[in-house]
Each structure stands twice: as C-alpha cells, then as structure tokens.
PDB file of N, CA and C in Angstrom:
ATOM      1  N   MET A  19      -9.316  13.336  -4.045  1.00  0.00           N
ATOM      2  CA  MET A  19      -8.336  12.297  -3.983  1.00  0.00           C
ATOM      3  C   MET A  19      -7.120  12.547  -4.850  1.00  0.00           C
ATOM      4  N   ILE A  20      -7.315  12.850  -6.084  1.00  0.00           N
ATOM      5  CA  ILE A  20      -6.218  13.220  -6.970  1.00  0.00           C
ATOM      6  C   ILE A  20      -6.370  14.733  -7.207  1.00  0.00           C
ATOM      7  N   GLU A  21      -5.287  15.448  -6.978  1.00  0.00           N
ATOM      8  CA  GLU A  21      -5.339  16.887  -7.151  1.00  0.00           C
ATOM      9  C   GLU A  21      -4.189  17.307  -8.060  1.00  0.00           C
ATOM     10  N   GLY A  22      -4.423  18.227  -8.914  1.00  0.00           N
ATOM     11  CA  GLY A  22      -3.420  18.754  -9.764  1.00  0.00           C
ATOM     12  C   GLY A  22      -3.198  17.961 -11.034  1.00  0.00           C
ATOM     13  N   PRO A  23      -2.773  18.641 -12.146  1.00  0.00           N
ATOM     14  CA  PRO A  23      -2.667  17.976 -13.401  1.00  0.00           C
ATOM     15  C   PRO A  23      -1.439  17.056 -13.500  1.00  0.00           C
ATOM     16  N   ASP A  24      -0.547  17.136 -12.595  1.00  0.00           N
ATOM     17  CA  ASP A  24       0.683  16.313 -12.662  1.00  0.00           C
ATOM     18  C   ASP A  24       0.504  14.927 -12.091  1.00  0.00           C
ATOM     19  N   ARG A  25      -0.595  14.680 -11.428  1.00  0.00           N
ATOM     20  CA  ARG A  25      -0.863  13.373 -10.815  1.00  0.00           C
ATOM     21  C   ARG A  25      -1.441  12.425 -11.852  1.00  0.00           C
ATOM     22  N   LEU A  26      -0.904  11.277 -11.984  1.00  0.00           N
ATOM     23  CA  LEU A  26      -1.399  10.297 -12.986  1.00  0.00           C
ATOM     24  C   LEU A  26      -2.306   9.305 -12.268  1.00  0.00           C
ATOM     25  N   GLY A  27      -1.884   8.713 -11.211  1.00  0.00           N
ATOM     26  CA  GLY A  27      -2.695   7.729 -10.550  1.00  0.00           C
ATOM     27  C   GLY A  27      -2.469   7.618  -9.086  1.00  0.00           C
ATOM     28  N   MET A  28      -3.281   6.897  -8.420  1.00  0.00           N
ATOM     29  CA  MET A  28      -3.108   6.722  -7.009  1.00  0.00           C
ATOM     30  C   MET A  28      -3.517   5.316  -6.625  1.00  0.00           C
ATOM     31  N   LYS A  29      -3.044   4.824  -5.499  1.00  0.00           N
ATOM     32  CA  LYS A  29      -3.406   3.537  -5.008  1.00  0.00           C
ATOM     33  C   LYS A  29      -4.249   3.776  -3.742  1.00  0.00           C
ATOM     34  N   SER A  30      -5.404   3.094  -3.679  1.00  0.00           N
ATOM     35  CA  SER A  30      -6.218   3.173  -2.498  1.00  0.00           C
ATOM     36  C   SER A  30      -6.203   1.755  -1.908  1.00  0.00           C
ATOM     37  N   ASN A  31      -5.848   1.665  -0.650  1.00  0.00           N
ATOM     38  CA  ASN A  31      -5.714   0.366  -0.067  1.00  0.00           C
ATOM     39  C   ASN A  31      -6.914   0.060   0.914  1.00  0.00           C
ATOM     40  N   ARG A  32      -6.937  -1.156   1.376  1.00  0.00           N
ATOM     41  CA  ARG A  32      -8.029  -1.597   2.212  1.00  0.00           C
ATOM     42  C   ARG A  32      -8.214  -0.795   3.472  1.00  0.00           C
ATOM     43  N   SER A  33      -7.168  -0.147   4.001  1.00  0.00           N
ATOM     44  CA  SER A  33      -7.312   0.546   5.194  1.00  0.00           C
ATOM     45  C   SER A  33      -7.930   1.901   5.019  1.00  0.00           C
ATOM     46  N   GLY A  34      -8.221   2.233   3.735  1.00  0.00           N
ATOM     47  CA  GLY A  34      -8.886   3.518   3.425  1.00  0.00           C
ATOM     48  C   GLY A  34      -7.947   4.653   3.213  1.00  0.00           C
ATOM     49  N   THR A  35      -6.602   4.347   3.193  1.00  0.00           N
ATOM     50  CA  THR A  35      -5.669   5.415   2.936  1.00  0.00           C
ATOM     51  C   THR A  35      -5.380   5.417   1.420  1.00  0.00           C
ATOM     52  N   ALA A  36      -4.979   6.563   0.945  1.00  0.00           N
ATOM     53  CA  ALA A  36      -4.643   6.734  -0.439  1.00  0.00           C
ATOM     54  C   ALA A  36      -3.220   7.214  -0.623  1.00  0.00           C
ATOM     55  N   LYS A  37      -2.578   6.745  -1.618  1.00  0.00           N
ATOM     56  CA  LYS A  37      -1.147   7.127  -1.824  1.00  0.00           C
ATOM     57  C   LYS A  37      -0.897   7.357  -3.317  1.00  0.00           C
ATOM     58  N   THR A  38      -0.347   8.493  -3.667  1.00  0.00           N
ATOM     59  CA  THR A  38       0.008   8.702  -5.076  1.00  0.00           C
ATOM     60  C   THR A  38       1.186   7.825  -5.453  1.00  0.00           C
ATOM     61  N   ILE A  39       1.092   7.072  -6.503  1.00  0.00           N
ATOM     62  CA  ILE A  39       2.169   6.116  -6.775  1.00  0.00           C
ATOM     63  C   ILE A  39       2.884   6.410  -8.086  1.00  0.00           C
ATOM     64  N   TYR A  40       2.286   7.190  -8.950  1.00  0.00           N
ATOM     65  CA  TYR A  40       2.921   7.502 -10.254  1.00  0.00           C
ATOM     66  C   TYR A  40       2.680   8.961 -10.609  1.00  0.00           C
ATOM     67  N   GLU A  41       3.708   9.584 -11.101  1.00  0.00           N
ATOM     68  CA  GLU A  41       3.621  10.986 -11.502  1.00  0.00           C
ATOM     69  C   GLU A  41       3.444  11.029 -13.006  1.00  0.00           C
ATOM     70  N   LYS A  42       3.308  12.184 -13.527  1.00  0.00           N
ATOM     71  CA  LYS A  42       2.910  12.460 -14.928  1.00  0.00           C
ATOM     72  C   LYS A  42       3.823  11.741 -15.950  1.00  0.00           C
ATOM     73  N   ASP A  43       5.122  11.739 -15.798  1.00  0.00           N
ATOM     74  CA  ASP A  43       6.028  11.216 -16.821  1.00  0.00           C
ATOM     75  C   ASP A  43       6.223   9.724 -16.728  1.00  0.00           C
ATOM     76  N   ASN A  44       5.712   9.057 -15.799  1.00  0.00           N
ATOM     77  CA  ASN A  44       5.831   7.616 -15.629  1.00  0.00           C
ATOM     78  C   ASN A  44       4.682   6.897 -16.279  1.00  0.00           C
ATOM     79  N   GLU A  45       4.924   5.686 -16.730  1.00  0.00           N
ATOM     80  CA  GLU A  45       3.905   4.936 -17.380  1.00  0.00           C
ATOM     81  C   GLU A  45       3.575   3.680 -16.546  1.00  0.00           C
ATOM     82  N   LEU A  46       2.298   3.344 -16.499  1.00  0.00           N
ATOM     83  CA  LEU A  46       1.890   2.141 -15.830  1.00  0.00           C
ATOM     84  C   LEU A  46       1.881   0.996 -16.846  1.00  0.00           C
ATOM     85  N   THR A  47       2.670  -0.038 -16.577  1.00  0.00           N
ATOM     86  CA  THR A  47       2.639  -1.252 -17.410  1.00  0.00           C
ATOM     87  C   THR A  47       1.556  -2.168 -16.882  1.00  0.00           C
ATOM     88  N   ILE A  48       1.151  -3.105 -17.740  1.00  0.00           N
ATOM     89  CA  ILE A  48       0.180  -4.114 -17.309  1.00  0.00           C
ATOM     90  C   ILE A  48       0.737  -4.873 -16.109  1.00  0.00           C
ATOM     91  N   ASP A  49       1.935  -5.286 -16.150  1.00  0.00           N
ATOM     92  CA  ASP A  49       2.601  -5.990 -15.041  1.00  0.00           C
ATOM     93  C   ASP A  49       2.525  -5.243 -13.734  1.00  0.00           C
ATOM     94  N   MET A  50       2.852  -3.901 -13.824  1.00  0.00           N
ATOM     95  CA  MET A  50       2.787  -3.058 -12.635  1.00  0.00           C
ATOM     96  C   MET A  50       1.373  -3.003 -12.086  1.00  0.00           C
ATOM     97  N   MET A  51       0.457  -2.797 -12.936  1.00  0.00           N
ATOM     98  CA  MET A  51      -0.976  -2.665 -12.461  1.00  0.00           C
ATOM     99  C   MET A  51      -1.430  -3.997 -11.843  1.00  0.00           C
ATOM    100  N   GLN A  52      -1.129  -5.114 -12.442  1.00  0.00           N
ATOM    101  CA  GLN A  52      -1.487  -6.411 -11.880  1.00  0.00           C
ATOM    102  C   GLN A  52      -0.845  -6.604 -10.537  1.00  0.00           C
ATOM    103  N   MET A  53       0.378  -6.218 -10.377  1.00  0.00           N
ATOM    104  CA  MET A  53       1.073  -6.381  -9.103  1.00  0.00           C
ATOM    105  C   MET A  53       0.401  -5.511  -7.995  1.00  0.00           C
ATOM    106  N   ILE A  54      -0.032  -4.336  -8.367  1.00  0.00           N
ATOM    107  CA  ILE A  54      -0.702  -3.435  -7.430  1.00  0.00           C
ATOM    108  C   ILE A  54      -1.997  -3.964  -6.945  1.00  0.00           C
ATOM    109  N   VAL A  55      -2.851  -4.413  -7.918  1.00  0.00           N
ATOM    110  CA  VAL A  55      -4.185  -4.910  -7.596  1.00  0.00           C
ATOM    111  C   VAL A  55      -4.228  -6.371  -7.146  1.00  0.00           C
ATOM    112  N   GLY A  56      -3.115  -7.052  -7.396  1.00  0.00           N
ATOM    113  CA  GLY A  56      -2.980  -8.409  -6.902  1.00  0.00           C
ATOM    114  C   GLY A  56      -3.589  -9.491  -7.821  1.00  0.00           C
ATOM    115  N   GLY A  57      -3.619  -9.223  -9.110  1.00  0.00           N
ATOM    116  CA  GLY A  57      -4.128 -10.244 -10.035  1.00  0.00           C
ATOM    117  C   GLY A  57      -4.761  -9.665 -11.271  1.00  0.00           C
ATOM    118  N   SER A  58      -5.773 -10.415 -11.773  1.00  0.00           N
ATOM    119  CA  SER A  58      -6.490  -9.950 -12.987  1.00  0.00           C
ATOM    120  C   SER A  58      -7.192  -8.662 -12.769  1.00  0.00           C
ATOM    121  N   MET A  59      -7.198  -7.866 -13.780  1.00  0.00           N
ATOM    122  CA  MET A  59      -7.715  -6.478 -13.611  1.00  0.00           C
ATOM    123  C   MET A  59      -9.050  -6.288 -14.318  1.00  0.00           C
ATOM    124  N   GLU A  60      -9.830  -5.363 -13.745  1.00  0.00           N
ATOM    125  CA  GLU A  60     -11.101  -4.890 -14.402  1.00  0.00           C
ATOM    126  C   GLU A  60     -11.008  -3.394 -14.369  1.00  0.00           C
ATOM    127  N   LEU A  61     -11.324  -2.777 -15.490  1.00  0.00           N
ATOM    128  CA  LEU A  61     -11.352  -1.290 -15.613  1.00  0.00           C
ATOM    129  C   LEU A  61     -12.778  -0.799 -15.442  1.00  0.00           C
ATOM    130  N   ILE A  62     -12.947   0.134 -14.518  1.00  0.00           N
ATOM    131  CA  ILE A  62     -14.264   0.695 -14.253  1.00  0.00           C
ATOM    132  C   ILE A  62     -14.217   2.168 -14.581  1.00  0.00           C
ATOM    133  N   ASP A  63     -15.078   2.599 -15.451  1.00  0.00           N
ATOM    134  CA  ASP A  63     -15.153   4.054 -15.763  1.00  0.00           C
ATOM    135  C   ASP A  63     -15.910   4.783 -14.637  1.00  0.00           C
ATOM    136  N   LEU A  64     -15.394   5.959 -14.268  1.00  0.00           N
ATOM    137  CA  LEU A  64     -16.017   6.780 -13.276  1.00  0.00           C
ATOM    138  C   LEU A  64     -16.524   8.052 -14.012  1.00  0.00           C
ATOM    139  N   PRO A  65     -17.774   7.978 -14.467  1.00  0.00           N
ATOM    140  CA  PRO A  65     -18.288   9.050 -15.370  1.00  0.00           C
ATOM    141  C   PRO A  65     -18.366  10.426 -14.865  1.00  0.00           C
ATOM    142  N   LYS A  66     -18.640  10.594 -13.613  1.00  0.00           N
ATOM    143  CA  LYS A  66     -18.792  11.965 -13.108  1.00  0.00           C
ATOM    144  C   LYS A  66     -17.485  12.720 -13.036  1.00  0.00           C
ATOM    145  N   SER A  67     -16.405  12.029 -12.729  1.00  0.00           N
ATOM    146  CA  SER A  67     -15.096  12.748 -12.611  1.00  0.00           C
ATOM    147  C   SER A  67     -14.233  12.525 -13.843  1.00  0.00           C
ATOM    148  N   GLY A  68     -14.616  11.670 -14.740  1.00  0.00           N
ATOM    149  CA  GLY A  68     -13.823  11.411 -15.912  1.00  0.00           C
ATOM    150  C   GLY A  68     -12.591  10.524 -15.657  1.00  0.00           C
ATOM    151  N   ARG A  69     -12.569   9.898 -14.508  1.00  0.00           N
ATOM    152  CA  ARG A  69     -11.400   9.061 -14.123  1.00  0.00           C
ATOM    153  C   ARG A  69     -11.746   7.600 -14.381  1.00  0.00           C
ATOM    154  N   GLN A  70     -10.829   6.725 -14.111  1.00  0.00           N
ATOM    155  CA  GLN A  70     -10.970   5.302 -14.215  1.00  0.00           C
ATOM    156  C   GLN A  70     -10.421   4.626 -12.969  1.00  0.00           C
ATOM    157  N   MET A  71     -11.015   3.512 -12.544  1.00  0.00           N
ATOM    158  CA  MET A  71     -10.623   2.760 -11.438  1.00  0.00           C
ATOM    159  C   MET A  71     -10.241   1.339 -11.974  1.00  0.00           C
ATOM    160  N   ILE A  72      -9.045   0.900 -11.580  1.00  0.00           N
ATOM    161  CA  ILE A  72      -8.623  -0.443 -11.883  1.00  0.00           C
ATOM    162  C   ILE A  72      -8.682  -1.236 -10.631  1.00  0.00           C
ATOM    163  N   VAL A  73      -9.454  -2.368 -10.672  1.00  0.00           N
ATOM    164  CA  VAL A  73      -9.667  -3.222  -9.547  1.00  0.00           C
ATOM    165  C   VAL A  73      -9.272  -4.653  -9.855  1.00  0.00           C
ATOM    166  N   ASN A  74      -9.122  -5.479  -8.870  1.00  0.00           N
ATOM    167  CA  ASN A  74      -8.875  -6.943  -9.034  1.00  0.00           C
ATOM    168  C   ASN A  74     -10.245  -7.529  -9.392  1.00  0.00           C
ATOM    169  N   GLU A  75     -10.382  -8.053 -10.600  1.00  0.00           N
ATOM    170  CA  GLU A  75     -11.709  -8.558 -10.983  1.00  0.00           C
ATOM    171  C   GLU A  75     -12.139  -9.794 -10.229  1.00  0.00           C
ATOM    172  N   GLU A  76     -11.258 -10.433  -9.514  1.00  0.00           N
ATOM    173  CA  GLU A  76     -11.574 -11.627  -8.759  1.00  0.00           C
ATOM    174  C   GLU A  76     -11.440 -11.367  -7.206  1.00  0.00           C
ATOM    175  N   GLY A  77     -11.557 -10.101  -6.838  1.00  0.00           N
ATOM    176  CA  GLY A  77     -11.392  -9.731  -5.448  1.00  0.00           C
ATOM    177  C   GLY A  77     -12.251 -10.465  -4.493  1.00  0.00           C
ATOM    178  N   ALA A  78     -13.554 -10.609  -4.856  1.00  0.00           N
ATOM    179  CA  ALA A  78     -14.482 -11.317  -3.970  1.00  0.00           C
ATOM    180  C   ALA A  78     -14.149 -12.853  -3.939  1.00  0.00           C
ATOM    181  N   ILE A  79     -13.898 -13.377  -5.080  1.00  0.00           N
ATOM    182  CA  ILE A  79     -13.581 -14.837  -5.172  1.00  0.00           C
ATOM    183  C   ILE A  79     -12.333 -15.178  -4.372  1.00  0.00           C
ATOM    184  N   ASN A  80     -11.346 -14.225  -4.445  1.00  0.00           N
ATOM    185  CA  ASN A  80     -10.078 -14.463  -3.728  1.00  0.00           C
ATOM    186  C   ASN A  80     -10.132 -14.080  -2.261  1.00  0.00           C
ATOM    187  N   GLY A  81     -11.277 -13.572  -1.786  1.00  0.00           N
ATOM    188  CA  GLY A  81     -11.389 -13.207  -0.390  1.00  0.00           C
ATOM    189  C   GLY A  81     -10.633 -11.986   0.022  1.00  0.00           C
ATOM    190  N   LEU A  82     -10.411 -11.029  -0.904  1.00  0.00           N
ATOM    191  CA  LEU A  82      -9.718  -9.811  -0.536  1.00  0.00           C
ATOM    192  C   LEU A  82     -10.591  -8.993   0.343  1.00  0.00           C
ATOM    193  N   LEU A  83      -9.989  -8.198   1.250  1.00  0.00           N
ATOM    194  CA  LEU A  83     -10.743  -7.437   2.185  1.00  0.00           C
ATOM    195  C   LEU A  83     -11.406  -6.240   1.480  1.00  0.00           C
ATOM    196  N   PRO A  84     -12.558  -5.838   2.005  1.00  0.00           N
ATOM    197  CA  PRO A  84     -13.316  -4.723   1.405  1.00  0.00           C
ATOM    198  C   PRO A  84     -12.468  -3.422   1.387  1.00  0.00           C
ATOM    199  N   ASN A  85     -12.603  -2.657   0.363  1.00  0.00           N
ATOM    200  CA  ASN A  85     -11.971  -1.329   0.222  1.00  0.00           C
ATOM    201  C   ASN A  85     -13.169  -0.321   0.259  1.00  0.00           C
ATOM    202  N   LEU A  86     -13.436   0.173   1.443  1.00  0.00           N
ATOM    203  CA  LEU A  86     -14.569   1.042   1.605  1.00  0.00           C
ATOM    204  C   LEU A  86     -14.453   2.353   0.906  1.00  0.00           C
ATOM    205  N   GLU A  87     -13.246   2.917   0.838  1.00  0.00           N
ATOM    206  CA  GLU A  87     -13.034   4.162   0.137  1.00  0.00           C
ATOM    207  C   GLU A  87     -13.349   4.013  -1.345  1.00  0.00           C
ATOM    208  N   ALA A  88     -12.872   2.937  -1.950  1.00  0.00           N
ATOM    209  CA  ALA A  88     -13.097   2.677  -3.393  1.00  0.00           C
ATOM    210  C   ALA A  88     -14.579   2.358  -3.608  1.00  0.00           C
ATOM    211  N   SER A  89     -15.213   1.659  -2.684  1.00  0.00           N
ATOM    212  CA  SER A  89     -16.613   1.309  -2.803  1.00  0.00           C
ATOM    213  C   SER A  89     -17.471   2.565  -2.726  1.00  0.00           C
ATOM    214  N   ASN A  90     -17.122   3.485  -1.824  1.00  0.00           N
ATOM    215  CA  ASN A  90     -17.863   4.762  -1.759  1.00  0.00           C
ATOM    216  C   ASN A  90     -17.683   5.596  -2.971  1.00  0.00           C
ATOM    217  N   LEU A  91     -16.460   5.624  -3.502  1.00  0.00           N
ATOM    218  CA  LEU A  91     -16.237   6.349  -4.770  1.00  0.00           C
ATOM    219  C   LEU A  91     -17.091   5.761  -5.902  1.00  0.00           C
ATOM    220  N   PHE A  92     -17.107   4.451  -5.981  1.00  0.00           N
ATOM    221  CA  PHE A  92     -17.934   3.751  -7.015  1.00  0.00           C
ATOM    222  C   PHE A  92     -19.391   4.186  -6.881  1.00  0.00           C
ATOM    223  N   ALA A  93     -19.938   4.203  -5.674  1.00  0.00           N
ATOM    224  CA  ALA A  93     -21.353   4.522  -5.436  1.00  0.00           C
ATOM    225  C   ALA A  93     -21.639   5.999  -5.824  1.00  0.00           C
ATOM    226  N   ARG A  94     -20.713   6.906  -5.483  1.00  0.00           N
ATOM    227  CA  ARG A  94     -20.875   8.345  -5.865  1.00  0.00           C
ATOM    228  C   ARG A  94     -20.848   8.507  -7.374  1.00  0.00           C
ATOM    229  N   GLU A  95     -19.976   7.808  -8.018  1.00  0.00           N
ATOM    230  CA  GLU A  95     -19.823   7.968  -9.476  1.00  0.00           C
ATOM    231  C   GLU A  95     -20.907   7.237 -10.273  1.00  0.00           C
ATOM    232  N   LYS A  96     -21.313   6.098  -9.828  1.00  0.00           N
ATOM    233  CA  LYS A  96     -22.262   5.270 -10.629  1.00  0.00           C
ATOM    234  C   LYS A  96     -23.711   5.397 -10.215  1.00  0.00           C
ATOM    235  N   GLY A  97     -23.939   5.841  -8.961  1.00  0.00           N
ATOM    236  CA  GLY A  97     -25.284   5.978  -8.460  1.00  0.00           C
ATOM    237  C   GLY A  97     -25.891   4.737  -7.868  1.00  0.00           C
ATOM    238  N   TYR A  98     -25.086   3.679  -7.687  1.00  0.00           N
ATOM    239  CA  TYR A  98     -25.561   2.466  -7.028  1.00  0.00           C
ATOM    240  C   TYR A  98     -24.347   1.854  -6.301  1.00  0.00           C
ATOM    241  N   CYS A  99     -24.628   0.957  -5.378  1.00  0.00           N
ATOM    242  CA  CYS A  99     -23.571   0.412  -4.515  1.00  0.00           C
ATOM    243  C   CYS A  99     -22.966  -0.886  -5.144  1.00  0.00           C
ATOM    244  N   HIS A 100     -21.668  -1.026  -4.923  1.00  0.00           N
ATOM    245  CA  HIS A 100     -20.949  -2.263  -5.332  1.00  0.00           C
ATOM    246  C   HIS A 100     -19.766  -2.343  -4.411  1.00  0.00           C
ATOM    247  N   LEU A 101     -19.557  -3.458  -3.790  1.00  0.00           N
ATOM    248  CA  LEU A 101     -18.446  -3.644  -2.853  1.00  0.00           C
ATOM    249  C   LEU A 101     -17.175  -3.940  -3.651  1.00  0.00           C
ATOM    250  N   ILE A 102     -16.188  -3.028  -3.497  1.00  0.00           N
ATOM    251  CA  ILE A 102     -14.866  -3.201  -4.143  1.00  0.00           C
ATOM    252  C   ILE A 102     -14.004  -3.871  -3.107  1.00  0.00           C
ATOM    253  N   GLN A 103     -13.246  -4.913  -3.521  1.00  0.00           N
ATOM    254  CA  GLN A 103     -12.399  -5.583  -2.593  1.00  0.00           C
ATOM    255  C   GLN A 103     -10.946  -5.566  -3.057  1.00  0.00           C
ATOM    256  N   GLY A 104     -10.077  -5.263  -2.111  1.00  0.00           N
ATOM    257  CA  GLY A 104      -8.626  -5.219  -2.443  1.00  0.00           C
ATOM    258  C   GLY A 104      -8.157  -3.814  -2.842  1.00  0.00           C
ATOM    259  N   ASP A 105      -6.867  -3.730  -3.133  1.00  0.00           N
ATOM    260  CA  ASP A 105      -6.243  -2.433  -3.535  1.00  0.00           C
ATOM    261  C   ASP A 105      -6.695  -2.099  -4.914  1.00  0.00           C
ATOM    262  N   VAL A 106      -6.815  -0.798  -5.183  1.00  0.00           N
ATOM    263  CA  VAL A 106      -7.231  -0.342  -6.495  1.00  0.00           C
ATOM    264  C   VAL A 106      -6.267   0.710  -6.954  1.00  0.00           C
ATOM    265  N   ILE A 107      -6.352   1.051  -8.216  1.00  0.00           N
ATOM    266  CA  ILE A 107      -5.605   2.193  -8.838  1.00  0.00           C
ATOM    267  C   ILE A 107      -6.685   3.071  -9.394  1.00  0.00           C
ATOM    268  N   ILE A 108      -6.546   4.392  -9.108  1.00  0.00           N
ATOM    269  CA  ILE A 108      -7.477   5.346  -9.666  1.00  0.00           C
ATOM    270  C   ILE A 108      -6.680   6.280 -10.497  1.00  0.00           C
ATOM    271  N   LEU A 109      -7.045   6.291 -11.818  1.00  0.00           N
ATOM    272  CA  LEU A 109      -6.361   7.104 -12.784  1.00  0.00           C
ATOM    273  C   LEU A 109      -7.036   8.453 -12.960  1.00  0.00           C
ATOM    274  N   SER A 110      -6.207   9.453 -13.110  1.00  0.00           N
ATOM    275  CA  SER A 110      -6.795  10.795 -13.272  1.00  0.00           C
ATOM    276  C   SER A 110      -7.314  10.926 -14.703  1.00  0.00           C
ATOM    277  N   ASP A 111      -8.015  12.008 -14.976  1.00  0.00           N
ATOM    278  CA  ASP A 111      -8.718  12.190 -16.233  1.00  0.00           C
ATOM    279  C   ASP A 111      -7.714  12.332 -17.436  1.00  0.00           C
ATOM    280  N   ASN A 112      -6.455  12.614 -17.141  1.00  0.00           N
ATOM    281  CA  ASN A 112      -5.503  12.751 -18.243  1.00  0.00           C
ATOM    282  C   ASN A 112      -4.679  11.412 -18.475  1.00  0.00           C
ATOM    283  N   ALA A 113      -5.022  10.420 -17.739  1.00  0.00           N
ATOM    284  CA  ALA A 113      -4.328   9.105 -17.920  1.00  0.00           C
ATOM    285  C   ALA A 113      -5.137   8.255 -18.885  1.00  0.00           C
ATOM    286  N   LEU A 114      -4.476   7.546 -19.764  1.00  0.00           N
ATOM    287  CA  LEU A 114      -5.144   6.707 -20.718  1.00  0.00           C
ATOM    288  C   LEU A 114      -4.670   5.301 -20.574  1.00  0.00           C
ATOM    289  N   ILE A 115      -5.604   4.348 -20.708  1.00  0.00           N
ATOM    290  CA  ILE A 115      -5.305   2.902 -20.682  1.00  0.00           C
ATOM    291  C   ILE A 115      -5.532   2.357 -22.074  1.00  0.00           C
TER     292      ILE A 115
END
C-alpha cells in the first residue's frame, strides 16, 4: 500500500481505493487528520509492518460505511477481525504521531 521511504501517509476510503495524501516533508495536523477521518480519532498500531492506522473512533456509532481494505489490513496485522468503518489514514513506519 505504501511504497518507498518518501511516502508519509495514505488515505483509504470506503470504496477500497487508496490515495497517497502527504509526502515526506509535510506534516499532518490534528485538524487535518480529524477532517480526513470525519471526527474523533483512534490510533491503531499495526505491529507486523510497523505502521499506524488512524480511524474514526465513532465510525460504527455514526453509521459510517465499512472500509473493507482497512478491515482486512487490521486482520492481517492483528490476527483477528474488526470492522473498520469510514476513511482511514495509514502512516508509514517513518511517520510519528
């Protein structure tokens, strides 16, 4: 999903498509991240790849549509299933929150 050291983060949307949204020299502010995920954020560590996923922590409560790509990534990384709903941000291993 993220390739190369210059990629900082990507957005994965409900349709299952992924788009790089920030490059190495740009910074993600809290306001920007909240705008992308559509509200309050939850940070999920992805231990196998060393990345992090930022999701809307109230996605289910707010009735956001399932994000199957993010849910599959969660399952591969964590070893169990969890339905991720709404747009997410996936940070590369060199990005820090």
